[in-house]
JSON list of C-alpha atoms in Angstrom, two decimals:
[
{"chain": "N", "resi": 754, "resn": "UNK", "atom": "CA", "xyz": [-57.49, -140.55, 140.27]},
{"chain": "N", "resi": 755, "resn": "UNK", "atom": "CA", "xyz": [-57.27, -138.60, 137.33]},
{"chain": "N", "resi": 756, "resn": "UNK", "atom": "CA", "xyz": [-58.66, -141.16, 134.85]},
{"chain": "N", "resi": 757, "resn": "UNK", "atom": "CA", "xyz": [-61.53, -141.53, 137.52]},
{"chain": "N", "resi": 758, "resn": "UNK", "atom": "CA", "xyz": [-61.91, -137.84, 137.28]},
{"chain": "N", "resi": 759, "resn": "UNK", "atom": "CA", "xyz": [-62.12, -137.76, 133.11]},
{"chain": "N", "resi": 760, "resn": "UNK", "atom": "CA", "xyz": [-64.02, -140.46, 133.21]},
{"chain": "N", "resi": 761, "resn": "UNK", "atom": "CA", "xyz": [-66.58, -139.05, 135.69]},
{"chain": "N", "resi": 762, "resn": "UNK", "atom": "CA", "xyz": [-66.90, -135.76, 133.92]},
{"chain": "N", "resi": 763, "resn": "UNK", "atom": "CA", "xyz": [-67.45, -137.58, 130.64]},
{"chain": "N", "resi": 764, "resn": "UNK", "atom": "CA", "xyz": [-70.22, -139.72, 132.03]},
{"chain": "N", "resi": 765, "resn": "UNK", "atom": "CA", "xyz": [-71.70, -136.79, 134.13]},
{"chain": "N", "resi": 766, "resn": "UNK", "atom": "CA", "xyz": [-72.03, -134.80, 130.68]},
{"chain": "N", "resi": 767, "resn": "UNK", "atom": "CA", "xyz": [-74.28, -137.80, 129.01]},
{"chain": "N", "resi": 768, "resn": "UNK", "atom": "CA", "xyz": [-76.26, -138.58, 131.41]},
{"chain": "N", "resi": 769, "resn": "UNK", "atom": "CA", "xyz": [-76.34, -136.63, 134.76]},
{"chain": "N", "resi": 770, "resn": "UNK", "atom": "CA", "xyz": [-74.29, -137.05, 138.07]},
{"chain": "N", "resi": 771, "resn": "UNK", "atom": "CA", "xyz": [-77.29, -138.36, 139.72]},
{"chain": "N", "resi": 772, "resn": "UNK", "atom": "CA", "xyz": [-77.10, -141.21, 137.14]},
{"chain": "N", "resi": 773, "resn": "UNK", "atom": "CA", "xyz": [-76.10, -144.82, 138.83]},
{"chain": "N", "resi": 774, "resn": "UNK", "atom": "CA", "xyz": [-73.18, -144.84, 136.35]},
{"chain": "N", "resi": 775, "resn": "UNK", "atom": "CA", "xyz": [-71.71, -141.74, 137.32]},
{"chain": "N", "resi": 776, "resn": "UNK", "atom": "CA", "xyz": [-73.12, -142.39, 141.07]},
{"chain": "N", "resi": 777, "resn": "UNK", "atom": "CA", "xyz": [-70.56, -145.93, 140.35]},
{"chain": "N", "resi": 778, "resn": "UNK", "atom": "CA", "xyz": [-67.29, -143.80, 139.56]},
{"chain": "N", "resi": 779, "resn": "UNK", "atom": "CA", "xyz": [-68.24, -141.13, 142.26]},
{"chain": "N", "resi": 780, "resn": "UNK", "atom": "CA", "xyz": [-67.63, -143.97, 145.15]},
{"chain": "N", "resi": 781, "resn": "UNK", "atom": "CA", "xyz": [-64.83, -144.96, 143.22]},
{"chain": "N", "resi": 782, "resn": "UNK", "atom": "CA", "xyz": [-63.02, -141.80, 142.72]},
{"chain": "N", "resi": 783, "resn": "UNK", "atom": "CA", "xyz": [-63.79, -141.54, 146.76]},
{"chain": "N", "resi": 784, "resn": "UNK", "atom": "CA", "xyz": [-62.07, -144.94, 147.83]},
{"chain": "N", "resi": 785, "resn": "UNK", "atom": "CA", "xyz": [-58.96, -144.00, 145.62]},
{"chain": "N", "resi": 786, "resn": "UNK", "atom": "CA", "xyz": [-58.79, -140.31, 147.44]},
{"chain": "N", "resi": 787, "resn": "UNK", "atom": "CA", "xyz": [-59.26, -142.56, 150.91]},
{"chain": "N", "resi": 788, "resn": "UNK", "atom": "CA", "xyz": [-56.62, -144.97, 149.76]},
{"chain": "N", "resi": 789, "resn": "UNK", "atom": "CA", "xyz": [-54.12, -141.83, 149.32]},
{"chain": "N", "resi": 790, "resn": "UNK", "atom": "CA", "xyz": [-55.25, -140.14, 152.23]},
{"chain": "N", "resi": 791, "resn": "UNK", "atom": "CA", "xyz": [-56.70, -137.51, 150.58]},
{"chain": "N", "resi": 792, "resn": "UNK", "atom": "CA", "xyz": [-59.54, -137.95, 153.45]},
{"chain": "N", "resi": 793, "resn": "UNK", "atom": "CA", "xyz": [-61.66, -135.02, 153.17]},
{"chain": "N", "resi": 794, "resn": "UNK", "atom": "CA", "xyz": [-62.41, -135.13, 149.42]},
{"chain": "N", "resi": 795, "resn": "UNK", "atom": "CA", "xyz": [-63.25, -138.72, 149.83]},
{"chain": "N", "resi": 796, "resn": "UNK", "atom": "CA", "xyz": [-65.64, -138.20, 152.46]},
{"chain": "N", "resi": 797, "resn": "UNK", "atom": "CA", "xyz": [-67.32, -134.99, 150.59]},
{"chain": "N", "resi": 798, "resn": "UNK", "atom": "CA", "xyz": [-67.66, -137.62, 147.83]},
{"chain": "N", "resi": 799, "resn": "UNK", "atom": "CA", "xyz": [-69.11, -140.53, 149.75]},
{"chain": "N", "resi": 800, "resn": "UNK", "atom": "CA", "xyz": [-71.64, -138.31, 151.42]},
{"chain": "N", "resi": 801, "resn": "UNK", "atom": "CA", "xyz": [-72.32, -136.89, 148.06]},
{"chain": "N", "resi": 802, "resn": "UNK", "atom": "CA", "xyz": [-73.62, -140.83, 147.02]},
{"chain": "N", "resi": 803, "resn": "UNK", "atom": "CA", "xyz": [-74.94, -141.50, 150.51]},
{"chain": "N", "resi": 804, "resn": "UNK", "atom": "CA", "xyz": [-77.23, -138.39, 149.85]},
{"chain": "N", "resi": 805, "resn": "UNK", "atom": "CA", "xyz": [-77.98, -138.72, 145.76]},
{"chain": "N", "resi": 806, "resn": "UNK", "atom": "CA", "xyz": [-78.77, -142.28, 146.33]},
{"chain": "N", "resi": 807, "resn": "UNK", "atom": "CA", "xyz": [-81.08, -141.82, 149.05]},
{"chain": "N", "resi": 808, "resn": "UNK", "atom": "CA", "xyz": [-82.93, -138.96, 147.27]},
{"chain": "N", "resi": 809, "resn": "UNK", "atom": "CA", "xyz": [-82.64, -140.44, 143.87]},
{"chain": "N", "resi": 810, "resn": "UNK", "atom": "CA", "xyz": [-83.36, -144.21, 144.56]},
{"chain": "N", "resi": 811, "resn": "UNK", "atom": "CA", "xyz": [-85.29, -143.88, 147.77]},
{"chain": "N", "resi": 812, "resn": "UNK", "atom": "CA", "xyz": [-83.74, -145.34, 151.09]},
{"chain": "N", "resi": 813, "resn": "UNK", "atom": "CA", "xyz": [-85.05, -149.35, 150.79]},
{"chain": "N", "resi": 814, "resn": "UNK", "atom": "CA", "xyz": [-82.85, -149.71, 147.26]},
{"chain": "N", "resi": 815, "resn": "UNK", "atom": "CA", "xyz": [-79.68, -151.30, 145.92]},
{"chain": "N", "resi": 816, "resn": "UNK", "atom": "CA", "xyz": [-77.74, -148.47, 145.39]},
{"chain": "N", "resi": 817, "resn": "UNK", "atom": "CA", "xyz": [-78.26, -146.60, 148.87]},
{"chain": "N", "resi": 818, "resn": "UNK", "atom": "CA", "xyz": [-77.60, -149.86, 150.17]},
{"chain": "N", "resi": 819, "resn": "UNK", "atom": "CA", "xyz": [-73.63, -149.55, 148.71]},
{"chain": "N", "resi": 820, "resn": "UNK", "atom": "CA", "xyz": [-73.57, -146.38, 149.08]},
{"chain": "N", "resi": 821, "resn": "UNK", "atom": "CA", "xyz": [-74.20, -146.04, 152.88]},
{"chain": "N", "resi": 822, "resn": "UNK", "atom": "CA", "xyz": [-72.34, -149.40, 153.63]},
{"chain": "N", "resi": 823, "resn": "UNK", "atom": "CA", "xyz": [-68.99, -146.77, 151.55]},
{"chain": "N", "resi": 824, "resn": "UNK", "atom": "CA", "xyz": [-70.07, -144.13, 153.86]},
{"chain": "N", "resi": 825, "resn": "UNK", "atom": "CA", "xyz": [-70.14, -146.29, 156.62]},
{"chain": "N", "resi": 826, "resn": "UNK", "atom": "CA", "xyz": [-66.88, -147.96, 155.92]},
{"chain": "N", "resi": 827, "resn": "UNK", "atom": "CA", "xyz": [-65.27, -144.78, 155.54]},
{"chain": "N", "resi": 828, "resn": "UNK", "atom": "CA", "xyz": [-66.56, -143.72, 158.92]},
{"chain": "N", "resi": 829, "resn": "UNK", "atom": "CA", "xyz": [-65.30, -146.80, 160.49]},
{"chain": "N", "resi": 830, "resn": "UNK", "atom": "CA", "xyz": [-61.82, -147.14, 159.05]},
{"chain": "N", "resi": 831, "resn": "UNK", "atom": "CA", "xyz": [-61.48, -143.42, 160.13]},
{"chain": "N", "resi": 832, "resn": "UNK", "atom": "CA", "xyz": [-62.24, -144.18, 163.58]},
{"chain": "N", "resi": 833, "resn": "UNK", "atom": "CA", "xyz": [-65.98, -142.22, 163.49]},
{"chain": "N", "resi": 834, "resn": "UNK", "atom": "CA", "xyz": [-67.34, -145.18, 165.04]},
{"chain": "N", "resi": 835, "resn": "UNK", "atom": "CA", "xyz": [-70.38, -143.19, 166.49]},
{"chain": "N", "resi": 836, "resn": "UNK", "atom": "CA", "xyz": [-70.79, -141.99, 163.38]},
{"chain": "N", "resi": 837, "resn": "UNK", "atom": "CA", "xyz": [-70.72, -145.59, 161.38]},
{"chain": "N", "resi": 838, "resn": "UNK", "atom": "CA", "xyz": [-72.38, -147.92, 163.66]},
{"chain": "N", "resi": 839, "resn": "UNK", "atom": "CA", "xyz": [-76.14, -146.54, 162.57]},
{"chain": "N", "resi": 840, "resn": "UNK", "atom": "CA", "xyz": [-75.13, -146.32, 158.97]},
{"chain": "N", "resi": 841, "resn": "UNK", "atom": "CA", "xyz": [-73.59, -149.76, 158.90]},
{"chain": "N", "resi": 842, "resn": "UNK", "atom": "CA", "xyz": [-76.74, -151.08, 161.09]},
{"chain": "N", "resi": 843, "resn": "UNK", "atom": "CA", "xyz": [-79.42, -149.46, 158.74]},
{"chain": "N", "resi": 844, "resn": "UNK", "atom": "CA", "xyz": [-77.50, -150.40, 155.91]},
{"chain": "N", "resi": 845, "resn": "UNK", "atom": "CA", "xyz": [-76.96, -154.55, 156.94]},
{"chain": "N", "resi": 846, "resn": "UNK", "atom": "CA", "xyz": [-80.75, -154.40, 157.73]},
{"chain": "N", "resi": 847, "resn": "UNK", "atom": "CA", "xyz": [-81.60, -153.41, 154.76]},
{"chain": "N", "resi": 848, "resn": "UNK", "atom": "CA", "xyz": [-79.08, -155.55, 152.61]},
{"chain": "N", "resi": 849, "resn": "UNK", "atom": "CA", "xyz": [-80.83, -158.41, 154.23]},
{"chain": "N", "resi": 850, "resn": "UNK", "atom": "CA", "xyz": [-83.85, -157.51, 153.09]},
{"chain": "N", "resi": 851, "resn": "UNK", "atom": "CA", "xyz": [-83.63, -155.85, 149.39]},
{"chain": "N", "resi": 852, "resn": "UNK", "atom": "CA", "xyz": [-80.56, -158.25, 148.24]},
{"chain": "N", "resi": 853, "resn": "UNK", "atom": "CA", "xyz": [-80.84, -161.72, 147.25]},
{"chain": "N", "resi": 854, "resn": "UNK", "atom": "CA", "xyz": [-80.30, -164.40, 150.31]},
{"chain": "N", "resi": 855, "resn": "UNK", "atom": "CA", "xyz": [-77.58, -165.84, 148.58]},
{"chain": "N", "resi": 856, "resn": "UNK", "atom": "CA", "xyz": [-75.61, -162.47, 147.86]},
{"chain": "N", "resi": 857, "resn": "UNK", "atom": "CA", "xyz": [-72.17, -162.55, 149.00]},
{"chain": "N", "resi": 858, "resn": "UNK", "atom": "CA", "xyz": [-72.75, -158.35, 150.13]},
{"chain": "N", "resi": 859, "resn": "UNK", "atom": "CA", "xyz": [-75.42, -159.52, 152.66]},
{"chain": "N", "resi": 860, "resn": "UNK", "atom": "CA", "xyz": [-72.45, -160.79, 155.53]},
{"chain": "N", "resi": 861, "resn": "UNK", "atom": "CA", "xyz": [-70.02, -158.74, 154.10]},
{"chain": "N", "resi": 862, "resn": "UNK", "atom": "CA", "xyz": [-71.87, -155.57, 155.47]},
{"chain": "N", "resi": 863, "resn": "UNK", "atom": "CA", "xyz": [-73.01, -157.14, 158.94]},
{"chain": "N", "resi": 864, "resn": "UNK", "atom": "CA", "xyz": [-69.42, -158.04, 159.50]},
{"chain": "N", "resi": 865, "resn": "UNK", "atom": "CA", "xyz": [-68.00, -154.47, 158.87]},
{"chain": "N", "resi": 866, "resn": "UNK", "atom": "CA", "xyz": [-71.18, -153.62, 161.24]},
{"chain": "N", "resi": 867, "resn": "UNK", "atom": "CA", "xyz": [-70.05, -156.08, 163.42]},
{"chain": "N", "resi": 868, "resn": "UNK", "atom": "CA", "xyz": [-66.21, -155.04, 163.60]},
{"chain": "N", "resi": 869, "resn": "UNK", "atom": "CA", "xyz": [-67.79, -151.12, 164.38]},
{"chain": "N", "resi": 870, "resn": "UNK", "atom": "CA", "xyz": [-69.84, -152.86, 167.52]},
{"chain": "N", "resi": 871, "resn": "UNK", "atom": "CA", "xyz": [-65.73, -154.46, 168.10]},
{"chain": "N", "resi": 872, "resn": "UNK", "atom": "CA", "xyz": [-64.44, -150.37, 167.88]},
{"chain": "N", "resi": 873, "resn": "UNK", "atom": "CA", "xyz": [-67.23, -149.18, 170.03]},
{"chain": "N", "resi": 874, "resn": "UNK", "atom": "CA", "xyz": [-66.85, -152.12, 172.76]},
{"chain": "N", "resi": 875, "resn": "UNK", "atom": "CA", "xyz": [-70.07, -153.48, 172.28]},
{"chain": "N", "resi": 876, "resn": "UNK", "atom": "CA", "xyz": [-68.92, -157.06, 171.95]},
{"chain": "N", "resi": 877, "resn": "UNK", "atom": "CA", "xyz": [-71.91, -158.94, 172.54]},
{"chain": "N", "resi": 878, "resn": "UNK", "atom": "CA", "xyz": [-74.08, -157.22, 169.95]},
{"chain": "N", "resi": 879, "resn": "UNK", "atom": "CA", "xyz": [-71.67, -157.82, 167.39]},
{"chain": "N", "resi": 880, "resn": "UNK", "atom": "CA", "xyz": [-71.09, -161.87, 168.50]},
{"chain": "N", "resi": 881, "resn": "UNK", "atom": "CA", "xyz": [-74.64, -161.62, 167.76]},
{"chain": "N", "resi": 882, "resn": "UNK", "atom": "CA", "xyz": [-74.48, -159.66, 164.34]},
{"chain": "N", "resi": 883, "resn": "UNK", "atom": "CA", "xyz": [-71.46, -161.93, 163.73]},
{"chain": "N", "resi": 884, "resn": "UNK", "atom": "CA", "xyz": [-73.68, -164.80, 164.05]},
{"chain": "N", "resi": 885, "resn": "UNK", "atom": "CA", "xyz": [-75.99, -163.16, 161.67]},
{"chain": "N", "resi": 886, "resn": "UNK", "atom": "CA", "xyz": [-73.57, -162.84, 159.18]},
{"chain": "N", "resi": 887, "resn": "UNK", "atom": "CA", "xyz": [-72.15, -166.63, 159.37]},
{"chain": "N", "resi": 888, "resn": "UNK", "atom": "CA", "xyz": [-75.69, -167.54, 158.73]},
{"chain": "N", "resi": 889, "resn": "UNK", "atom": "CA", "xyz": [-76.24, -165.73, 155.93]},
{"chain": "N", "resi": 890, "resn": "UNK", "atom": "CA", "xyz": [-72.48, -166.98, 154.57]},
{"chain": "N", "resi": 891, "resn": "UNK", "atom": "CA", "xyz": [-73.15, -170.90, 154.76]},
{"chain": "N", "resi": 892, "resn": "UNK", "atom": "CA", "xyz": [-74.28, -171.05, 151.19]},
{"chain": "N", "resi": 893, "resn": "UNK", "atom": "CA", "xyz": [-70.15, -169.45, 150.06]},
{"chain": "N", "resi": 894, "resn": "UNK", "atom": "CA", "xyz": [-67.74, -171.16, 148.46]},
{"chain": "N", "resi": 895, "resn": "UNK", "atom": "CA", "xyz": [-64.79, -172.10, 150.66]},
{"chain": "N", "resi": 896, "resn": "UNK", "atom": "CA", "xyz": [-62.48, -169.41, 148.91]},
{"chain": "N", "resi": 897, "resn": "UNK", "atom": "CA", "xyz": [-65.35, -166.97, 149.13]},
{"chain": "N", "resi": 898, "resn": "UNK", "atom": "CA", "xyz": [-63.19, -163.74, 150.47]},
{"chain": "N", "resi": 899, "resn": "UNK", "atom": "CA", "xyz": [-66.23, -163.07, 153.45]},
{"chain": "N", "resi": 900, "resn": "UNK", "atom": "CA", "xyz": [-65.10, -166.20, 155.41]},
{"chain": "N", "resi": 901, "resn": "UNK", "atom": "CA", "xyz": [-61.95, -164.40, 155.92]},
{"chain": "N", "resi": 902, "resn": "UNK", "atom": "CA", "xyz": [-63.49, -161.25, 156.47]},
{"chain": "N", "resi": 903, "resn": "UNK", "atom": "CA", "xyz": [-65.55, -163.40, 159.09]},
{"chain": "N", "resi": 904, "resn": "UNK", "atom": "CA", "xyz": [-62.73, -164.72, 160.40]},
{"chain": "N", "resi": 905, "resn": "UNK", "atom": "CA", "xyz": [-61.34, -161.72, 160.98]},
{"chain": "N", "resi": 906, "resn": "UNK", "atom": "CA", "xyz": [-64.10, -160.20, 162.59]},
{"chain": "N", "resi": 907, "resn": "UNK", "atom": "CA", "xyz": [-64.15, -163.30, 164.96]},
{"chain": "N", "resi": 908, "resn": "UNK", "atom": "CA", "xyz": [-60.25, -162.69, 166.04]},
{"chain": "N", "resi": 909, "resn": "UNK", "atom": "CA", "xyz": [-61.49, -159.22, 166.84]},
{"chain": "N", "resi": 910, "resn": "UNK", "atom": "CA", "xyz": [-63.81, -160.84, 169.68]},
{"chain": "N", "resi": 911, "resn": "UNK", "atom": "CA", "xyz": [-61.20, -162.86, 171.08]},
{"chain": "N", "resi": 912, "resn": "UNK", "atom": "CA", "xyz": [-58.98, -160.12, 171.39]},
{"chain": "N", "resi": 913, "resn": "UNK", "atom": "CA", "xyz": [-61.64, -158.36, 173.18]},
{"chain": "N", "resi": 914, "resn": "UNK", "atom": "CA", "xyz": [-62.09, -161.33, 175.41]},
{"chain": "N", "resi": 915, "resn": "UNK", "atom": "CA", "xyz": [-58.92, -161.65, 176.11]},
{"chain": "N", "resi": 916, "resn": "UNK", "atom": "CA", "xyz": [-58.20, -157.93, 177.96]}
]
């Protein structure tokens, strides 16, 4: 974290913190802090690049696509559903539509949307955002990590059947 931190003040110095570069380490430096559980100065940062991006890029671009899908993440694997499942739902609708049909992003971000609709009981919304996402995944590689992500997402709905 402290490389990520030298590294973000260098970049911020040549060209800005609102810069996609520094914008790049800021949701990096964030997942490290999350992955320490240094919680609230990851989610200061991720709402920091939820916000930039959205004010610097606009809300229908690339990089407030990532950066809500961190936020969102964050929210989800923090057990804020309520708080993820209409960042994660903007943010797969959007994927769909400003990323390439063949990116690999596009059903990794409807099945952490669909895994929030799993948290928040809403099973058959996220069979159907499941489905979504399987669609969108045909064109992977077998050994394309989102199949397991899929199938992952698809063990959470058969646990939910099953109670």
């Amino acid at each position: 974290d402290q490389r990520l931190r030298a590294q973000l003040e260098s970049v911020t110095r040549l060209v800005g913190r609102e810069h996609p570069s520094a914008q790049s380490l800021i949701a990096s430096l964030a997942m490290a802090l999350q992955d320490t559980g240094r919680l609230e100065e990851a989610e200061t940062l991720f709402v920091e690049a939820h916000e930039t991006a959205a004010r610097v890029s606009g809300e229908r671009d690339v990089h407030t696509v990532f950066a809500s899908f961190n936020l969102g993440e964050f929210y989800r694997r923090t057990d804020r559903v309520d708080e993820a499942l209409p960042l994660l739902r903007v943010c797969s609708e959007t994927a769909a539509e400003v990323l390439d049909a063949t990116d690999f992003r596009v059903p990794w971000i409807q099945a952490s949307w669909a895994l929030a609709l799993v948290s928040a009981g809403r099973r058959d919304e996220a069979e159907t955002v499941l489905a979504r996402a399987r669609a969108f995944a045909e064109h992977l590689a077998a050994g394309d990590p989102t199949h397991g992500k899929l199938e992952h997402v698809q063990a959470e709905l058969d646990r939910m059947r099953g109670e």
